[in-house]
Coordinates of C-alpha atoms and ligand atoms in Angstrom, one line a residue:
X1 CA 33.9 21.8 -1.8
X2 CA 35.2 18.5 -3.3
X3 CA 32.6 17.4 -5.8
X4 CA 31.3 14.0 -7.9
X5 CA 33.4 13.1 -11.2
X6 CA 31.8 14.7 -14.1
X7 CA 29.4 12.4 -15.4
X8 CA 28.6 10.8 -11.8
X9 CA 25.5 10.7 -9.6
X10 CA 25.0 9.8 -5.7
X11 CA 21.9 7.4 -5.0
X12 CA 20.4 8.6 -1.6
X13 CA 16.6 8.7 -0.7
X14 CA 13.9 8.2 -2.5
X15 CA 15.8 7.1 -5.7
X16 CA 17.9 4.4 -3.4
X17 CA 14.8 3.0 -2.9
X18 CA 13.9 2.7 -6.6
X19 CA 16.7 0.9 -7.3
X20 CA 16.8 -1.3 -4.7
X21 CA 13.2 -2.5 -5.7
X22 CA 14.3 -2.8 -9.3
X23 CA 17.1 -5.0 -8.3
X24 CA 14.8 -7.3 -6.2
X25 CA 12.7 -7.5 -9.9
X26 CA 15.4 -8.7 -11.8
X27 CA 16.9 -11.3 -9.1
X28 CA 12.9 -12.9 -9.4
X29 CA 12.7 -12.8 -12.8
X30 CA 16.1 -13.9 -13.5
X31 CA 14.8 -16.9 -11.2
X32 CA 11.5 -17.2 -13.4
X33 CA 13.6 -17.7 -16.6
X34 CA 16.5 -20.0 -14.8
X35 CA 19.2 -17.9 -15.4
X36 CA 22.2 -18.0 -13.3
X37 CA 23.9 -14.9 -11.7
X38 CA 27.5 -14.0 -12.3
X39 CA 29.6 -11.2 -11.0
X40 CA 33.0 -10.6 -12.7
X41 CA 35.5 -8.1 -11.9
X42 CA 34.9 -4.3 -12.6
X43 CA 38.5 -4.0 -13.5
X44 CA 40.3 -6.2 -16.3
X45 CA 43.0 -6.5 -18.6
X46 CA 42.8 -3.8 -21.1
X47 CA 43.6 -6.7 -23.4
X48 CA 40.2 -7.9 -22.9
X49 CA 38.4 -5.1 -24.0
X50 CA 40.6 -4.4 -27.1
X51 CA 40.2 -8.1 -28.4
X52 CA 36.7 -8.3 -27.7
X53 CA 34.8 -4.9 -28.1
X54 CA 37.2 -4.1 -31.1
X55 CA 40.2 -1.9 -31.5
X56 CA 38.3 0.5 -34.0
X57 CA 35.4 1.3 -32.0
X58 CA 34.5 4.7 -30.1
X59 CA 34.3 2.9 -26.7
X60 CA 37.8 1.1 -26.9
X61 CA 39.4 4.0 -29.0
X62 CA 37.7 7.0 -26.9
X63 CA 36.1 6.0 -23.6
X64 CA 37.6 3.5 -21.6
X65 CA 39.1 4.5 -18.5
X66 CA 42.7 2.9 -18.4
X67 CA 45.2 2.6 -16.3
X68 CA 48.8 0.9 -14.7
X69 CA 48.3 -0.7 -11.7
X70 CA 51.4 -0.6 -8.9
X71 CA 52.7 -3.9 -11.3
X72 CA 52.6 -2.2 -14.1
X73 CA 49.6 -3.9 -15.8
X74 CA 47.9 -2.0 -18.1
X75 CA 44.1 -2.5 -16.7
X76 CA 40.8 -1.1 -17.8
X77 CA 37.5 -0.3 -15.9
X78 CA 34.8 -2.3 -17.7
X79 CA 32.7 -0.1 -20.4
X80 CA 30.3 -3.1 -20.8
X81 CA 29.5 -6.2 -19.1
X82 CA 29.8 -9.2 -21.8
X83 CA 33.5 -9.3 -22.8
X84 CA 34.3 -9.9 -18.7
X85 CA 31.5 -12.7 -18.9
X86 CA 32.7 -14.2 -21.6
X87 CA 36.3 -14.6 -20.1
X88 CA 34.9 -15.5 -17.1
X89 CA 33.2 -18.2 -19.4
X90 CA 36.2 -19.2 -20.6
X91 CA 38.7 -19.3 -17.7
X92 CA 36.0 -21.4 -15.8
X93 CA 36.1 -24.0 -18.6
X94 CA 32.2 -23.7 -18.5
X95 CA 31.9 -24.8 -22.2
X96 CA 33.0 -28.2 -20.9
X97 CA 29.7 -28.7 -19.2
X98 CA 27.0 -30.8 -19.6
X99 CA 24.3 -28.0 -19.0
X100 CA 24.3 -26.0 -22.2
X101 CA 22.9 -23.6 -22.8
X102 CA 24.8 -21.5 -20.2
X103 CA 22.7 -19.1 -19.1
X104 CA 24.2 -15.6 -17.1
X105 CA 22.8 -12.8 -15.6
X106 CA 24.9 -9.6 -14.3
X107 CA 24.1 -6.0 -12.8
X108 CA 26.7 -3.7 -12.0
X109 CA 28.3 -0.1 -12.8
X110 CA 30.0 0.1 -16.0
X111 CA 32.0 2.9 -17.1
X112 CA 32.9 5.2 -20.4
X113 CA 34.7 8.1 -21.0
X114 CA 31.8 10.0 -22.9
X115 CA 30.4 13.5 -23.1
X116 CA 27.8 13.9 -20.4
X117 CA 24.0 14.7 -21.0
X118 CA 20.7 13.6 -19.7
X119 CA 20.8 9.6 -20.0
X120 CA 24.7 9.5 -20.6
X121 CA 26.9 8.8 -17.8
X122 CA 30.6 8.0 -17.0
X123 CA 29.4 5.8 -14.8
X124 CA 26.1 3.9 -15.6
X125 CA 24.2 0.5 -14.4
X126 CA 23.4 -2.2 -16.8
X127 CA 21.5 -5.3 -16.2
X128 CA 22.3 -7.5 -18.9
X129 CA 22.2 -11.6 -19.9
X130 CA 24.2 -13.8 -21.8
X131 CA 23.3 -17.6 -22.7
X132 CA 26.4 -19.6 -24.6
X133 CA 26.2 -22.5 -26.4
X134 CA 23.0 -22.7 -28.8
X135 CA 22.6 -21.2 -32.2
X136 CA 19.2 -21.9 -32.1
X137 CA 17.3 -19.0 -33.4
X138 CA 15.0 -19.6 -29.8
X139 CA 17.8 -18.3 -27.8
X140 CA 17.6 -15.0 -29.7
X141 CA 13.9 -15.0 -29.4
X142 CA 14.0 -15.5 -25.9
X143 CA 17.1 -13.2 -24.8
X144 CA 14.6 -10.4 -26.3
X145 CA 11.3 -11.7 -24.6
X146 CA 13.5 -11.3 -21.3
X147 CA 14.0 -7.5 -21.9
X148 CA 10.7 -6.8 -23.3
X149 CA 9.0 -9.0 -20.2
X150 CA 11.3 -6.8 -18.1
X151 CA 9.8 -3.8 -19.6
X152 CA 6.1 -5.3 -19.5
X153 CA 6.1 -6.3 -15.5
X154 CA 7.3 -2.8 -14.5
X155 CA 4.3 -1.2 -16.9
X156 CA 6.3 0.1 -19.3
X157 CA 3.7 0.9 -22.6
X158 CA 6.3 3.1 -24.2
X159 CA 8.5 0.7 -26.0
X160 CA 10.0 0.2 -29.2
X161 CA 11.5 -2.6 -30.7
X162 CA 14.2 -2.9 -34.0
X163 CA 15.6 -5.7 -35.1
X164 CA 18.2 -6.1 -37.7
X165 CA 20.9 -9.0 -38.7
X166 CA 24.3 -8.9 -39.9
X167 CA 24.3 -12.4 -41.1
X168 CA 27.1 -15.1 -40.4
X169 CA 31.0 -14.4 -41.2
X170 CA 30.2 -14.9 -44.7
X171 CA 27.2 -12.7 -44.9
X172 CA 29.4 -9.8 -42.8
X173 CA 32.4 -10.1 -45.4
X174 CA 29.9 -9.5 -48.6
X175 CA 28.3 -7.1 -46.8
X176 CA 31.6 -5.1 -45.9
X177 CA 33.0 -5.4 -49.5
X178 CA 29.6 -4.0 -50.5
X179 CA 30.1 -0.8 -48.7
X180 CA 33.6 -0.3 -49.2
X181 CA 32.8 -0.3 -53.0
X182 CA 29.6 2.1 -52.0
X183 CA 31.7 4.6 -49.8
X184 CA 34.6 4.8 -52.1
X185 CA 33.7 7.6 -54.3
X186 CA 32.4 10.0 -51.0
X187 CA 34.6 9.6 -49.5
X188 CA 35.9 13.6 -49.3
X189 CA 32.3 13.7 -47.5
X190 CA 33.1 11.7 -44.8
X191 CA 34.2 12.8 -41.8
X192 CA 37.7 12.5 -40.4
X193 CA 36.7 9.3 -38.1
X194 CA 34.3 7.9 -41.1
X195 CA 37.5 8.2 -43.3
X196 CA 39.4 5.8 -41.0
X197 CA 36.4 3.4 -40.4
X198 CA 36.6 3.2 -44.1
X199 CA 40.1 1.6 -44.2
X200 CA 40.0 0.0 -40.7
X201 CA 36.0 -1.2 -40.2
X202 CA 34.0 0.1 -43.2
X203 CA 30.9 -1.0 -40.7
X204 CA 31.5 1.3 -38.4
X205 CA 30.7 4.2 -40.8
X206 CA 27.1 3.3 -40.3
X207 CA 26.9 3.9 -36.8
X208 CA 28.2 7.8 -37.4
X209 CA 26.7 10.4 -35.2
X210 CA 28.2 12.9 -37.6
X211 CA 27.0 12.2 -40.1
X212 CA 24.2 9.9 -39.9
X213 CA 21.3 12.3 -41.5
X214 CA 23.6 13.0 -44.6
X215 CA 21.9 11.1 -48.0
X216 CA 24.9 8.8 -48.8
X217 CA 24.7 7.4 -45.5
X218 CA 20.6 6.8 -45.9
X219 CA 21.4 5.1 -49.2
X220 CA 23.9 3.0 -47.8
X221 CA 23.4 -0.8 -49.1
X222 CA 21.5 -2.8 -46.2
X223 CA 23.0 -5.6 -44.4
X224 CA 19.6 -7.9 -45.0
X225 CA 20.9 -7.9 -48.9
X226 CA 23.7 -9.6 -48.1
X227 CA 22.9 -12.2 -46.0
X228 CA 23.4 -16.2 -47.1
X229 CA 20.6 -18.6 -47.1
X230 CA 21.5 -20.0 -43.7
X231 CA 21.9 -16.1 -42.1
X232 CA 18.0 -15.3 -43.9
X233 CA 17.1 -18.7 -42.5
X234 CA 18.2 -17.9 -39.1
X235 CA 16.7 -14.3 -38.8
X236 CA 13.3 -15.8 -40.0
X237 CA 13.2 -17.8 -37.8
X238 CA 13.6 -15.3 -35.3
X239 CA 11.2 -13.2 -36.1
X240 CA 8.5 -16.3 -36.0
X241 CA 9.4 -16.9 -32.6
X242 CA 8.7 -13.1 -31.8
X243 CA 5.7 -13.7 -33.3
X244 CA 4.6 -16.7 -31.4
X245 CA 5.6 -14.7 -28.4
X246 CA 3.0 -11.6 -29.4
X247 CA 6.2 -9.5 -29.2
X248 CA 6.2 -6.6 -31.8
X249 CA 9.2 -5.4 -33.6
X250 CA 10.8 -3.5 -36.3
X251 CA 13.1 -4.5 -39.0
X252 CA 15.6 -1.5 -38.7
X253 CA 18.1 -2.3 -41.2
X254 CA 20.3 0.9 -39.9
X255 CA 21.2 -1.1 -36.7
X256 CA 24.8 -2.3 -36.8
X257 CA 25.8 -1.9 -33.2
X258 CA 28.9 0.1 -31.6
X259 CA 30.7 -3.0 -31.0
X260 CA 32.2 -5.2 -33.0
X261 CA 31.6 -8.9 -32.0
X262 CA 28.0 -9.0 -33.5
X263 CA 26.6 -11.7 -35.8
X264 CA 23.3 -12.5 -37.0
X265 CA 20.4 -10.8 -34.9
X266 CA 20.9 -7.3 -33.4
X267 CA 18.6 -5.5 -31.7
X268 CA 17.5 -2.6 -29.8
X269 CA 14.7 -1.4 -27.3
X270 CA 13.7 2.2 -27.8
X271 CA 11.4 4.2 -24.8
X272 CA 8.8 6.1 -27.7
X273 CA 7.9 8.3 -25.0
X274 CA 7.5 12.0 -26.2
X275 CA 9.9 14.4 -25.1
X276 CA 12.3 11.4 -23.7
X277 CA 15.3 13.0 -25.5
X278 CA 18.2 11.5 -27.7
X279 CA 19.0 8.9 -25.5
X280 CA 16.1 7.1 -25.8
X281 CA 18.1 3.5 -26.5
X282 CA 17.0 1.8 -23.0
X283 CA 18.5 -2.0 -23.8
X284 CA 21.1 -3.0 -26.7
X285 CA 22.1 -6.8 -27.7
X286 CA 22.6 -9.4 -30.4
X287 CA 24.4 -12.5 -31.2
X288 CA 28.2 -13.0 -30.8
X289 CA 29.2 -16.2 -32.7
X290 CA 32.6 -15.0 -32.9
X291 CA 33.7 -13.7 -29.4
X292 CA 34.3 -16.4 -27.7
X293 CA 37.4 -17.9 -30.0
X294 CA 38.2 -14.4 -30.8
X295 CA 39.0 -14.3 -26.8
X296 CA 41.1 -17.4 -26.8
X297 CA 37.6 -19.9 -26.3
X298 CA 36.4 -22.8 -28.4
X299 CA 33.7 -22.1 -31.0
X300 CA 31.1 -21.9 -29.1
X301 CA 28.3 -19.4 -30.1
X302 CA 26.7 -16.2 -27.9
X303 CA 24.2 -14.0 -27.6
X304 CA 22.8 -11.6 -24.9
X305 CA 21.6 -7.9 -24.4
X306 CA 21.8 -4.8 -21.5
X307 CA 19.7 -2.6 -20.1
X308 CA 21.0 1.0 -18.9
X309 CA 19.0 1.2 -15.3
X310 CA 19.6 5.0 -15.3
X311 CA 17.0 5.3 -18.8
X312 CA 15.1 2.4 -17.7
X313 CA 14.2 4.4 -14.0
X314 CA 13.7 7.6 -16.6
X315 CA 11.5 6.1 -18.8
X316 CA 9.3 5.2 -15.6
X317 CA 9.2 8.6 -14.5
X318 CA 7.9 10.0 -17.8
X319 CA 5.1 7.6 -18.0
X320 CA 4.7 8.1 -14.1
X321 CA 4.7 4.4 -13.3
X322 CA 4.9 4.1 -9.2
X323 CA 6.8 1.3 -8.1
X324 CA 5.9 -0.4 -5.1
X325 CA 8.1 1.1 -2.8
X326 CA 8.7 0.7 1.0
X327 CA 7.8 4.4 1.9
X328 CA 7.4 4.7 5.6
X329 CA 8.0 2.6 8.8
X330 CA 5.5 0.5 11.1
X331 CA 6.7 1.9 14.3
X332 CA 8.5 5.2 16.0
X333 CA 9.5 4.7 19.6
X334 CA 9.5 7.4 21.7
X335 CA 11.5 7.8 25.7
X336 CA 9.6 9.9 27.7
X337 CA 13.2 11.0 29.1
X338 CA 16.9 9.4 29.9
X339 CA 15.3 6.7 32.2
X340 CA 12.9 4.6 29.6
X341 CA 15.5 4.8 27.4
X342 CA 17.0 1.9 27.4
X343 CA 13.6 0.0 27.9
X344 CA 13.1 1.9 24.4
X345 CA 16.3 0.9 23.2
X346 CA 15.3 -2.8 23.7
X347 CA 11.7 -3.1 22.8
X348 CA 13.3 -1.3 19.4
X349 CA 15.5 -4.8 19.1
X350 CA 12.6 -6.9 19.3
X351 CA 10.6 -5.2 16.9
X352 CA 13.1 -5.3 14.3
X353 CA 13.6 -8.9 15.3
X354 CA 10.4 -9.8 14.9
X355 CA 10.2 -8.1 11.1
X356 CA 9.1 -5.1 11.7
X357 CA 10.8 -1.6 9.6
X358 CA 11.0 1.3 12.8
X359 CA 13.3 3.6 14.5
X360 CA 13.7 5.9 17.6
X361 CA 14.4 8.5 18.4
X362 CA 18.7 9.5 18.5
X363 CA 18.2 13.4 19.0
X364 CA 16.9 13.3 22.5
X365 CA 13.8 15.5 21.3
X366 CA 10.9 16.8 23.0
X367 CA 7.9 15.0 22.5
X368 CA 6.1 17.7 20.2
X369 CA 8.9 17.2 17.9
X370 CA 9.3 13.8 18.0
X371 CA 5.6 13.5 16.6
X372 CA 6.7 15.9 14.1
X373 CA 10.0 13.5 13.4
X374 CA 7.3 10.5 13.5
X375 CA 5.2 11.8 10.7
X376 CA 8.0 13.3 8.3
X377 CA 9.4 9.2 8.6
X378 CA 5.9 7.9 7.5
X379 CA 5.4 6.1 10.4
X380 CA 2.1 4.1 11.2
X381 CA 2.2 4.2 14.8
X382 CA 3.7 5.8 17.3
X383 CA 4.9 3.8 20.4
X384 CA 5.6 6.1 23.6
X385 CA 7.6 4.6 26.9
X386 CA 7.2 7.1 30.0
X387 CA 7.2 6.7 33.5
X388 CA 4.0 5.5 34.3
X389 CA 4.3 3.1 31.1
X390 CA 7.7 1.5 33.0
X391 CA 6.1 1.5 36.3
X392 CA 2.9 -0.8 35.3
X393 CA 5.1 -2.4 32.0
X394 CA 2.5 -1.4 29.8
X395 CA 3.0 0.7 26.4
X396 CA 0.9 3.8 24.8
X397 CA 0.5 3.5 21.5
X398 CA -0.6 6.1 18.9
X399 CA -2.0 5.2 15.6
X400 CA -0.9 8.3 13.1
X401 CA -3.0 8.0 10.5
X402 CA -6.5 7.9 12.6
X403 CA -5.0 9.0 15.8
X404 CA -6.4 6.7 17.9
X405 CA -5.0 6.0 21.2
X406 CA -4.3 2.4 23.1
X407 CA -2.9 1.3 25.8
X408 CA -1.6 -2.1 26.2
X409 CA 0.3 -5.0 28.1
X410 CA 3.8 -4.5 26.6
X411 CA 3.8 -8.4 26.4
X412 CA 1.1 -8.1 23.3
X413 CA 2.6 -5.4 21.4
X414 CA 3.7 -8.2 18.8
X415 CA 0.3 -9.3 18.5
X416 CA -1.4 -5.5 18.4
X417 CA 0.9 -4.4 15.8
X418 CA 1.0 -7.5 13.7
X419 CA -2.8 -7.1 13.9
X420 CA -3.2 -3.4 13.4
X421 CA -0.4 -3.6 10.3
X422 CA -3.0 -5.9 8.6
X423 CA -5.7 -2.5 8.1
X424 CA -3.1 -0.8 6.3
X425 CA -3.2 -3.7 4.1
X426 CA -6.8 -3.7 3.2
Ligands
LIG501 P1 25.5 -1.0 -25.4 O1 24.5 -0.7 -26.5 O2 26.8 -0.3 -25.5 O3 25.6 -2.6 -25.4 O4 24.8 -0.6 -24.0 C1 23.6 -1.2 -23.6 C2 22.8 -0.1 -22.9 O5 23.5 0.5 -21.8 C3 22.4 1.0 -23.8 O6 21.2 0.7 -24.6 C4 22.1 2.1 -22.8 O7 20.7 1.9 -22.2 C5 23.1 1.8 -21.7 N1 24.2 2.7 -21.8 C6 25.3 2.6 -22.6 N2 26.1 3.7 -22.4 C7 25.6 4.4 -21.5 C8 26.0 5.7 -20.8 N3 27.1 6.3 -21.1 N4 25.1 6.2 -19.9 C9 24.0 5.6 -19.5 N5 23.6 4.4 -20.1 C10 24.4 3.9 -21.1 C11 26.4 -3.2 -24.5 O8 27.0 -2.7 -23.6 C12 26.5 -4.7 -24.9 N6 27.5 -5.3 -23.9 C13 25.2 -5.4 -24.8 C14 25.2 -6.8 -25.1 C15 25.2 -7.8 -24.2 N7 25.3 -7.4 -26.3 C16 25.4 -8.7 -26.2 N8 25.3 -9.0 -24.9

């Protein structure tokens, strides 16, 4: 039987509809906060992603899923959403205009060659934003009150933030030549990849999975003792305008982010659900003052964040948060046989014209188990077309819940359902 890529999942169902709600969510609160959509290609230039997310990181040197097109382009299927955004950015000559900030929004499949496990994927959603062109602490402030909000308007309780900075260029240099000087004599207990970061991103050492419990990586020195007075300055400020925004956080100082183009704040939102398992990271972000003229852009400073919707619709589930989901239709119509069929055929037009969710029936069942068909799709009433129902152009109509019975003009069956819908409401 041909089968899913490792590390791949079908939507269908119940789940479909989940997702489908969620995206309606973020389209109106995306609205709320006036950010724009964008939509950039799910293929680029592997070029991109090697400037951008940086040469000696796992996800360019171990996940990304390349390949030569028939013109012999080396291409690469995104891992990530903000290095396509900010070309995008950039190639639209967007910096030239008068509206900064710029302010995007994106939702879309990204995809990384990584060891599959509950909340990993190959291929995974994010939801993400990026707003160019203020270095204003705000913007920081409020890129993380848009995910937390997020978080907070679906009724997720669960939720940890961290904050941490890596201060300015300046800041980021002291700070590296601090750890090189600090790594230096363990090296020998470093793994085999931690031994490269040394000589190729000493940084990069902190975010070891291997060996990230080991002493010398606890006593590591932290980034916030490097930082310059502007970089302190800047992540103060941040933190008052969490404050002011009753949003609580943690100063992590262990966060440096798997990719390379941070400055300043970074930051991470953690489900604190028990029993969530290791991949409990729901939304990473920070500020990129350095991406855009590392992709060939003015200076013009960055900052964003994304969401994995995979975790996000996990994290639900364990707290048992329902979402209001469509389950069910207003109407089933049922042909008594092959002659009001088409009569049901129609009147199943209107309906849907006139905004209501129903179906028929396409099996050519009998009417015992059309009922049965009726209630398995959830729906409120029952509408039945027979003979005698033709003859005097009138419908029966069953309500499923209470099982009461009506007969009517079929000229009113607007008006009846539109009526009847509005108990279901109460
Ligand atoms: P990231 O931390 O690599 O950041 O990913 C963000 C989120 O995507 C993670 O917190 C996680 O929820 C989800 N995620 C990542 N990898 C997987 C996977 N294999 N399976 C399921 N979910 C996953 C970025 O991607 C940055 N572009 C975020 C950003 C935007 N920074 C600034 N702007």
């Amino acid at each position: 039987m041909l089968q899913k890529p490792k590390g791949t999942y079908d939507v269908y169902g119940e789940y479909g509809k989940k997702i489908l709600y969620l995206e309606a969510i973020l389209q109106t609160l995306m609205e709320k906060y006036n950010y724009e959509y964008f939509r950039t290609p799910i293929f680029e230039a592997s070029e991109l992603f090697h400037r951008g997310l940086g040469e000696t990181t796992d996800i360019v040197s171990k996940e990304t899923y390349d390949f030569k097109d028939r013109g012999d382009r080396f291409m690469t299927l995104r891992p990530e959403g903000t290095a396509g955004i900010v070309r995008s950015f950039i190639e639209n000559k967007m910096y030239g205009s008068p509206n900064m900030p710029v302010k995007a929004w994106y939702y879309g499949p990204m995809f990384r060659y990584e060891r599959p496990q509950s909340g990993r994927f190959r291929e995974f959603y994010q939801f993400g934003v990026e707003v160019f062109g203020s270095n204003d602490p705000l913007v920081d402030a409020e890129v993380i009150s848009v995910a937390v909000n997020l978080f907070r308007l679906l009724g997720l309780k669960g939720i940890k933030v961290n904050i941490n900075t890596l201060g300015d260029t300046e800041s980021r240099n002291n700070y590296r030549e601090a750890l090189l000087k600090y790594f230096k004599p363990y090296l020998n207990d470093l793994c085999e990849d931690c031994r490269n970061r040394y000589t190729k991103n000493p940084l990069r050492i902190l975010d070891c999975k291997v060996d990230a419990d080991k002493d010398i990586m606890k006593n590591a020195p932290k980034t916030i003792d490097y930082l310059n007075i502007e970089s302190k300055e800047h992540f103060k400020k941040v933190q008052e305008y969490l404050k002011a925004l009753e949003i609580d956080f943690e100063i992590n100082p262990n966060i440096v982010r798997g990719l390379d183009y941070y400055t300043h704040t970074v930051f991470e939102v953690e489900a604190n659900i028990q029993g969530f398992g290791s991949q409990n990271v729901l939304c990473g972000g920070g500020r990129y003052n350095n991406l855009i003229t590392n992709l060939g852009g003015p200076e013009t400073p960055g900052v964003g964040f994304a969401i994995g919707i995979e975790r996000l619709l996990t994290a639900l589930e364990f707290e048992k948060i329902e979402l209001d989901i469509n389950i069910g239709i207003d109407a089933y119509i049922i042909s008594m046989s092959e002659k009001e069929k088409i009569e049901a055929f129609k009147l199943l037009q209107n309906l849907r014209l006139n905004g209501f969710n129903c179906d028929m029936d396409y099996m050519n069942r009998n009417l015992k188990s059309n009922f049965k068909q009726s209630e398995r799709l959830n729906a409120k009433f029952v509408i039945i077309i027979g003979e005698d129902e033709l003859k005097n152009d009138i419908l029966t109509i069953k309500n499923n819940i209470t099982k009461e019975e009506y007969k009517i003009d079929s000229c009113y069956i607007i008006n009846f359902l539109d009526e009847k819908l509005g108990d279901f409401d109460e």
